[in-house]
Amino acid sequence: MRATTTPAQSNRSTRLRALAASTATAALALTLVPGSAAAAEPTGDPVVVRIKVADQAPVDVATAARTWPTKLLKTHAIAVDGNDLVRVKRDGRKVKGDRKRLRHGDVVRLVAVDKERATKRKRVQPRVVEVPTTQLKPGKRKVVQQGKPGVRKVVALRTFHNGEPVKYKVVKRKLVKDPRPRRVLVGRKPFTVPGTDGLNWGALANCESGGNPKAVNPAGYYGLYQFNVGTWNSVGGSGLPTHASAGEQTYRAKLLYKSRGRSPWPHCGRLL
């Protein structure tokens, strides 16, 4: 299968060819021979430095001492833009700041830097919400809602040095579609409260609500054991009792019995 070339890749290739051509033009204008940068230090101007561009052969050029390297490149028609790196090595070591003014034997290396902005859409895996229940055997699992993945838009900046990728940085992330969680019921043993398991909780529930965990009394009582919201919260319940499973309602009723006895059920408590 034939490889395809993106516009950005084509632009980078064109730019590198242009740099190579400008370096070749500079070489034709020289009277120095290859390797002359290693010659003895001249007694005066000019000094001799070596230019390296992309993958081309190095070129030795003469220039005035203490010339800035960028100026030297422009003098030889080698284009440099604001992103490019102009590096100077002296005796095998990089130099910076004012020390980059050229001396005899320096090596000037131009690194063509291109930056490309890329946008991708990535799947966001849904989380799994496990809901414990006494309506299933302990350890048994049942999926009650299938999850759906979401979508996140990712914007990244890729940096190339002489056409080779050197850096990938994510600059923006945005969730454009929320994932829907996967809900799973997980069976567990009923909650137990010491000293309450031998009582007839079924009879109490039938008396209070007809055994209906969703029962609602207009006076503000809910569920199997007709909790009001304040009492439900006092034994650790959250939300409304009718939103909890029958097993949790029984567990909270046992906690209430342990602290207050039959008194919360003045009419039906005798059946326990």
mmCIF file of C-alpha atoms in Angstrom:
data_model
loop_
_atom_site.group_PDB
_atom_site.id
_atom_site.type_symbol
_atom_site.label_atom_id
_atom_site.label_comp_id
_atom_site.label_asym_id
_atom_site.label_seq_id
_atom_site.Cartn_x
_atom_site.Cartn_y
_atom_site.Cartn_z
ATOM 1 C CA MET A 1 0.000 0.000 0.000
ATOM 2 C CA ARG A 2 1.369 3.431 -0.927
ATOM 3 C CA ALA A 3 2.121 5.715 2.029
ATOM 4 C CA THR A 4 0.285 9.030 2.105
ATOM 5 C CA THR A 5 1.879 12.375 2.910
ATOM 6 C CA THR A 6 0.055 15.000 4.947
ATOM 7 C CA PRO A 7 0.257 18.726 4.025
ATOM 8 C CA ALA A 8 2.295 19.366 7.169
ATOM 9 C CA GLN A 9 4.811 16.655 6.224
ATOM 10 C CA SER A 10 5.032 18.063 2.708
ATOM 11 C CA ASN A 11 5.735 21.542 4.069
ATOM 12 C CA ARG A 12 8.480 20.222 6.331
ATOM 13 C CA SER A 13 10.112 18.353 3.441
ATOM 14 C CA THR A 14 9.983 21.452 1.237
ATOM 15 C CA ARG A 15 11.547 23.524 3.981
ATOM 16 C CA LEU A 16 14.388 21.054 4.568
ATOM 17 C CA ARG A 17 15.119 20.914 0.838
ATOM 18 C CA ALA A 18 15.248 24.709 0.763
ATOM 19 C CA LEU A 19 17.707 24.758 3.656
ATOM 20 C CA ALA A 20 19.853 22.163 1.952
ATOM 21 C CA ALA A 21 19.830 24.159 -1.281
ATOM 22 C CA SER A 22 20.828 27.363 0.497
ATOM 23 C CA THR A 23 23.684 25.532 2.214
ATOM 24 C CA ALA A 24 24.860 24.188 -1.154
ATOM 25 C CA THR A 25 24.763 27.735 -2.552
ATOM 26 C CA ALA A 26 26.908 28.905 0.327
ATOM 27 C CA ALA A 27 29.391 26.105 -0.383
ATOM 28 C CA LEU A 28 29.788 27.163 -4.028
ATOM 29 C CA ALA A 29 30.768 30.653 -2.912
ATOM 30 C CA LEU A 30 33.648 29.435 -0.729
ATOM 31 C CA THR A 31 37.343 29.390 -1.518
ATOM 32 C CA LEU A 32 38.159 27.285 1.504
ATOM 33 C CA VAL A 33 38.658 23.550 1.335
ATOM 34 C CA PRO A 34 36.814 21.025 3.548
ATOM 35 C CA GLY A 35 38.430 20.656 6.928
ATOM 36 C CA SER A 36 39.993 24.122 6.955
ATOM 37 C CA ALA A 37 38.077 24.949 10.139
ATOM 38 C CA ALA A 38 40.671 22.908 11.971
ATOM 39 C CA ALA A 39 43.498 25.064 10.619
ATOM 40 C CA ALA A 40 45.606 27.329 12.806
ATOM 41 C CA GLU A 41 44.012 30.495 14.229
ATOM 42 C CA PRO A 42 44.366 33.368 11.740
ATOM 43 C CA THR A 43 46.261 36.396 13.011
ATOM 44 C CA GLY A 44 43.344 38.699 12.105
ATOM 45 C CA ASP A 45 39.923 38.753 10.428
ATOM 46 C CA PRO A 46 38.341 36.730 9.017
ATOM 47 C CA VAL A 47 37.861 33.691 11.254
ATOM 48 C CA VAL A 48 36.775 30.322 9.892
ATOM 49 C CA VAL A 49 33.661 28.536 11.176
ATOM 50 C CA ARG A 50 31.741 25.498 10.079
ATOM 51 C CA ILE A 51 28.026 25.498 9.180
ATOM 52 C CA LYS A 52 25.860 22.408 9.572
ATOM 53 C CA VAL A 53 22.319 22.329 8.214
ATOM 54 C CA ALA A 54 19.969 19.314 8.407
ATOM 55 C CA ASP A 55 21.643 16.189 6.947
ATOM 56 C CA GLN A 56 23.928 18.034 4.516
ATOM 57 C CA ALA A 57 27.686 17.893 4.516
ATOM 58 C CA PRO A 58 29.245 20.620 6.691
ATOM 59 C CA VAL A 59 30.445 23.781 4.977
ATOM 60 C CA ASP A 60 33.423 25.869 6.119
ATOM 61 C CA VAL A 61 33.071 29.620 5.716
ATOM 62 C CA ALA A 62 35.034 32.737 6.530
ATOM 63 C CA THR A 63 33.426 35.528 8.554
ATOM 64 C CA ALA A 64 34.360 38.515 10.676
ATOM 65 C CA ALA A 65 35.267 37.656 14.255
ATOM 66 C CA ARG A 66 32.493 37.984 16.867
ATOM 67 C CA THR A 67 29.723 37.878 14.257
ATOM 68 C CA TRP A 68 26.414 36.613 15.574
ATOM 69 C CA PRO A 69 25.672 33.130 14.152
ATOM 70 C CA THR A 70 22.187 34.111 12.921
ATOM 71 C CA LYS A 71 23.674 36.991 10.959
ATOM 72 C CA LEU A 72 26.230 34.644 9.409
ATOM 73 C CA LEU A 73 23.485 32.286 8.228
ATOM 74 C CA LYS A 74 21.471 35.118 6.700
ATOM 75 C CA THR A 75 24.601 36.413 4.964
ATOM 76 C CA HIS A 76 24.837 33.062 3.200
ATOM 77 C CA ALA A 77 21.123 33.079 2.269
ATOM 78 C CA ILE A 78 20.214 30.391 4.798
ATOM 79 C CA ALA A 79 16.699 31.231 6.041
ATOM 80 C CA VAL A 80 16.107 31.209 9.788
ATOM 81 C CA ASP A 81 12.661 31.731 11.287
ATOM 82 C CA GLY A 82 11.596 32.479 14.853
ATOM 83 C CA ASN A 83 11.156 28.810 15.800
ATOM 84 C CA ASP A 84 14.495 27.535 14.530
ATOM 85 C CA LEU A 85 17.401 26.746 16.845
ATOM 86 C CA VAL A 86 20.836 28.164 16.084
ATOM 87 C CA ARG A 87 23.425 26.353 18.171
ATOM 88 C CA VAL A 88 27.116 27.076 18.516
ATOM 89 C CA LYS A 89 29.719 24.570 19.664
ATOM 90 C CA ARG A 90 33.204 25.599 20.685
ATOM 91 C CA ASP A 91 35.788 22.931 21.409
ATOM 92 C CA GLY A 92 32.983 20.362 21.474
ATOM 93 C CA ARG A 93 30.860 22.276 24.004
ATOM 94 C CA LYS A 94 27.712 24.337 23.544
ATOM 95 C CA VAL A 95 28.007 28.037 24.244
ATOM 96 C CA LYS A 96 25.214 30.433 25.116
ATOM 97 C CA GLY A 97 24.421 34.102 25.445
ATOM 98 C CA ASP A 98 27.053 36.618 24.422
ATOM 99 C CA ARG A 99 29.610 33.822 24.060
ATOM 100 C CA LYS A 100 27.768 32.724 20.883
ATOM 101 C CA ARG A 101 29.555 35.509 18.988
ATOM 102 C CA LEU A 102 31.705 33.516 16.610
ATOM 103 C CA ARG A 103 35.350 32.639 17.022
ATOM 104 C CA HIS A 104 37.695 30.658 14.852
ATOM 105 C CA GLY A 105 36.845 26.954 14.754
ATOM 106 C CA ASP A 106 33.255 27.310 16.011
ATOM 107 C CA VAL A 107 30.568 25.029 14.613
ATOM 108 C CA VAL A 108 27.217 26.641 13.813
ATOM 109 C CA ARG A 109 24.354 24.182 13.601
ATOM 110 C CA LEU A 110 20.907 25.168 12.359
ATOM 111 C CA VAL A 111 18.024 23.027 13.557
ATOM 112 C CA ALA A 112 14.846 23.627 11.542
ATOM 113 C CA VAL A 113 11.971 23.591 14.048
ATOM 114 C CA ASP A 114 8.392 23.019 12.877
ATOM 115 C CA LYS A 115 5.319 22.871 15.088
ATOM 116 C CA GLU A 116 2.130 21.104 14.118
ATOM 117 C CA ARG A 117 -1.215 21.272 15.923
ATOM 118 C CA ALA A 118 -3.198 18.029 15.860
ATOM 119 C CA THR A 119 -6.727 17.312 17.111
ATOM 120 C CA LYS A 120 -7.944 13.835 17.995
ATOM 121 C CA ARG A 121 -11.095 12.328 19.477
ATOM 122 C CA LYS A 122 -10.543 9.615 22.055
ATOM 123 C CA ARG A 123 -12.941 7.178 23.714
ATOM 124 C CA VAL A 124 -13.575 7.620 27.422
ATOM 125 C CA GLN A 125 -14.295 4.279 29.033
ATOM 126 C CA PRO A 126 -17.336 4.240 31.354
ATOM 127 C CA ARG A 127 -16.814 3.620 35.034
ATOM 128 C CA VAL A 128 -18.435 0.678 36.800
ATOM 129 C CA VAL A 129 -20.850 1.386 39.654
ATOM 130 C CA GLU A 130 -21.378 -1.598 41.958
ATOM 131 C CA VAL A 131 -24.571 -1.601 44.024
ATOM 132 C CA PRO A 132 -24.711 -4.100 46.905
ATOM 133 C CA THR A 133 -28.032 -5.913 47.302
ATOM 134 C CA THR A 134 -29.493 -8.701 49.403
ATOM 135 C CA GLN A 135 -31.852 -9.650 46.549
ATOM 136 C CA LEU A 136 -29.077 -11.696 44.915
ATOM 137 C CA LYS A 137 -27.041 -14.533 46.364
ATOM 138 C CA PRO A 138 -23.769 -13.365 47.934
ATOM 139 C CA GLY A 139 -21.143 -12.888 45.226
ATOM 140 C CA LYS A 140 -23.573 -13.061 42.320
ATOM 141 C CA ARG A 141 -23.489 -10.133 39.907
ATOM 142 C CA LYS A 142 -26.168 -8.761 37.617
ATOM 143 C CA VAL A 143 -25.756 -5.954 35.071
ATOM 144 C CA VAL A 144 -28.779 -3.649 35.212
ATOM 145 C CA GLN A 145 -27.432 -0.895 32.951
ATOM 146 C CA GLN A 146 -24.904 -1.253 30.160
ATOM 147 C CA GLY A 147 -22.290 1.477 30.081
ATOM 148 C CA LYS A 148 -21.572 3.623 27.055
ATOM 149 C CA PRO A 149 -18.196 5.242 26.290
ATOM 150 C CA GLY A 150 -17.859 9.000 26.144
ATOM 151 C CA VAL A 151 -15.740 11.116 23.804
ATOM 152 C CA ARG A 152 -12.917 13.489 24.677
ATOM 153 C CA LYS A 153 -11.337 15.936 22.248
ATOM 154 C CA VAL A 154 -7.570 16.206 22.646
ATOM 155 C CA VAL A 155 -5.511 18.989 21.074
ATOM 156 C CA ALA A 156 -1.757 18.400 20.966
ATOM 157 C CA LEU A 157 1.265 20.286 19.704
ATOM 158 C CA ARG A 158 3.912 18.201 17.949
ATOM 159 C CA THR A 159 7.418 19.576 17.516
ATOM 160 C CA PHE A 160 9.821 18.435 14.786
ATOM 161 C CA HIS A 161 13.575 19.035 14.586
ATOM 162 C CA ASN A 162 14.826 18.711 11.026
ATOM 163 C CA GLY A 163 11.702 16.752 10.182
ATOM 164 C CA GLU A 164 12.030 14.293 13.076
ATOM 165 C CA PRO A 165 9.425 14.293 15.899
ATOM 166 C CA VAL A 166 10.988 15.268 19.240
ATOM 167 C CA LYS A 167 8.066 16.377 21.415
ATOM 168 C CA TYR A 168 4.357 15.733 21.822
ATOM 169 C CA LYS A 169 2.508 17.986 24.252
ATOM 170 C CA VAL A 170 -1.220 17.949 24.981
ATOM 171 C CA VAL A 171 -2.394 21.570 25.229
ATOM 172 C CA LYS A 172 -6.155 21.051 25.636
ATOM 173 C CA ARG A 173 -8.610 18.359 26.695
ATOM 174 C CA LYS A 174 -12.376 18.693 26.516
ATOM 175 C CA LEU A 175 -15.068 16.135 27.281
ATOM 176 C CA VAL A 176 -17.585 16.451 24.446
ATOM 177 C CA LYS A 177 -19.748 13.446 25.379
ATOM 178 C CA ASP A 178 -20.169 12.098 28.909
ATOM 179 C CA PRO A 179 -19.775 8.339 29.391
ATOM 180 C CA ARG A 180 -22.741 6.472 30.867
ATOM 181 C CA PRO A 181 -21.669 4.301 33.815
ATOM 182 C CA ARG A 182 -22.175 0.553 33.870
ATOM 183 C CA ARG A 183 -24.328 -0.386 36.874
ATOM 184 C CA VAL A 184 -23.895 -3.820 38.427
ATOM 185 C CA LEU A 185 -25.840 -5.348 41.313
ATOM 186 C CA VAL A 186 -23.600 -7.384 43.618
ATOM 187 C CA GLY A 187 -25.169 -9.890 45.990
ATOM 188 C CA ARG A 188 -24.194 -9.789 49.667
ATOM 189 C CA LYS A 189 -25.359 -11.269 52.936
ATOM 190 C CA PRO A 190 -28.108 -9.352 54.770
ATOM 191 C CA PHE A 191 -26.927 -6.842 57.342
ATOM 192 C CA THR A 192 -27.068 -8.236 60.872
ATOM 193 C CA VAL A 193 -27.409 -6.500 64.233
ATOM 194 C CA PRO A 194 -26.672 -8.635 67.330
ATOM 195 C CA GLY A 195 -29.769 -9.314 69.439
ATOM 196 C CA THR A 196 -32.299 -8.506 66.696
ATOM 197 C CA ASP A 197 -32.143 -11.400 64.250
ATOM 198 C CA GLY A 198 -34.574 -13.634 66.144
ATOM 199 C CA LEU A 199 -37.438 -11.119 65.947
ATOM 200 C CA ASN A 200 -40.324 -11.319 63.473
ATOM 201 C CA TRP A 201 -39.445 -8.476 61.116
ATOM 202 C CA GLY A 202 -41.731 -9.836 58.419
ATOM 203 C CA ALA A 203 -44.742 -9.484 60.690
ATOM 204 C CA LEU A 204 -43.764 -5.915 61.609
ATOM 205 C CA ALA A 205 -43.357 -4.977 57.930
ATOM 206 C CA ASN A 206 -46.720 -6.506 56.979
ATOM 207 C CA CYS A 207 -48.411 -4.569 59.749
ATOM 208 C CA GLU A 208 -46.737 -1.234 59.001
ATOM 209 C CA SER A 209 -46.785 -1.218 55.173
ATOM 210 C CA GLY A 210 -48.360 -4.409 53.914
ATOM 211 C CA GLY A 211 -44.831 -5.640 53.179
ATOM 212 C CA ASN A 212 -44.283 -2.983 50.486
ATOM 213 C CA PRO A 213 -40.776 -1.405 50.558
ATOM 214 C CA LYS A 214 -42.102 1.446 48.337
ATOM 215 C CA ALA A 215 -45.049 2.311 50.566
ATOM 216 C CA VAL A 216 -45.560 6.036 51.255
ATOM 217 C CA ASN A 217 -47.876 7.492 53.908
ATOM 218 C CA PRO A 218 -49.055 11.067 53.136
ATOM 219 C CA ALA A 219 -48.156 12.015 56.713
ATOM 220 C CA GLY A 220 -44.466 11.590 55.804
ATOM 221 C CA TYR A 221 -43.670 7.931 56.532
ATOM 222 C CA TYR A 222 -41.879 5.672 54.077
ATOM 223 C CA GLY A 223 -41.030 2.065 53.300
ATOM 224 C CA LEU A 224 -41.462 -1.281 54.998
ATOM 225 C CA TYR A 225 -41.236 0.087 58.536
ATOM 226 C CA GLN A 226 -42.709 3.560 57.904
ATOM 227 C CA PHE A 227 -39.657 5.611 58.793
ATOM 228 C CA ASN A 228 -39.890 9.363 58.739
ATOM 229 C CA VAL A 229 -36.854 11.063 57.174
ATOM 230 C CA GLY A 230 -35.394 12.282 60.469
ATOM 231 C CA THR A 231 -35.469 8.830 62.057
ATOM 232 C CA TRP A 232 -34.095 7.256 58.884
ATOM 233 C CA ASN A 233 -31.142 9.657 58.923
ATOM 234 C CA SER A 234 -30.521 9.020 62.634
ATOM 235 C CA VAL A 235 -29.699 5.358 61.922
ATOM 236 C CA GLY A 236 -27.385 6.126 58.988
ATOM 237 C CA GLY A 237 -29.848 6.120 56.093
ATOM 238 C CA SER A 238 -29.531 8.601 53.235
ATOM 239 C CA GLY A 239 -32.172 9.931 50.860
ATOM 240 C CA LEU A 240 -35.618 8.435 51.309
ATOM 241 C CA PRO A 241 -36.183 4.967 52.812
ATOM 242 C CA THR A 242 -38.159 3.966 49.701
ATOM 243 C CA HIS A 243 -34.994 4.433 47.616
ATOM 244 C CA ALA A 244 -33.171 1.777 49.655
ATOM 245 C CA SER A 245 -33.446 -1.958 49.201
ATOM 246 C CA ALA A 246 -35.712 -4.007 51.446
ATOM 247 C CA GLY A 247 -32.597 -5.515 53.063
ATOM 248 C CA GLU A 248 -31.200 -2.106 53.970
ATOM 249 C CA GLN A 249 -34.562 -0.965 55.360
ATOM 250 C CA THR A 250 -34.651 -4.015 57.625
ATOM 251 C CA TYR A 251 -31.062 -3.379 58.736
ATOM 252 C CA ARG A 252 -31.885 0.247 59.653
ATOM 253 C CA ALA A 253 -35.016 -0.909 61.505
ATOM 254 C CA LYS A 254 -32.859 -3.316 63.541
ATOM 255 C CA LEU A 255 -30.510 -0.474 64.463
ATOM 256 C CA LEU A 256 -33.490 1.600 65.532
ATOM 257 C CA TYR A 257 -34.851 -1.280 67.627
ATOM 258 C CA LYS A 258 -31.481 -1.752 69.320
ATOM 259 C CA SER A 259 -31.438 1.870 70.483
ATOM 260 C CA ARG A 260 -35.185 2.408 71.201
ATOM 261 C CA GLY A 261 -36.868 -0.973 71.409
ATOM 262 C CA ARG A 262 -40.471 -1.326 70.134
ATOM 263 C CA SER A 263 -41.400 2.309 70.872
ATOM 264 C CA PRO A 264 -40.986 3.605 67.256
ATOM 265 C CA TRP A 265 -43.869 1.236 66.290
ATOM 266 C CA PRO A 266 -46.503 1.795 68.987
ATOM 267 C CA HIS A 267 -49.218 -0.199 67.191
ATOM 268 C CA CYS A 268 -47.273 -2.947 65.333
ATOM 269 C CA GLY A 269 -44.224 -3.337 67.579
ATOM 270 C CA ARG A 270 -46.029 -6.001 69.639
ATOM 271 C CA LEU A 271 -45.657 -8.385 66.665
ATOM 272 C CA LEU A 272 -41.875 -8.532 66.912
#
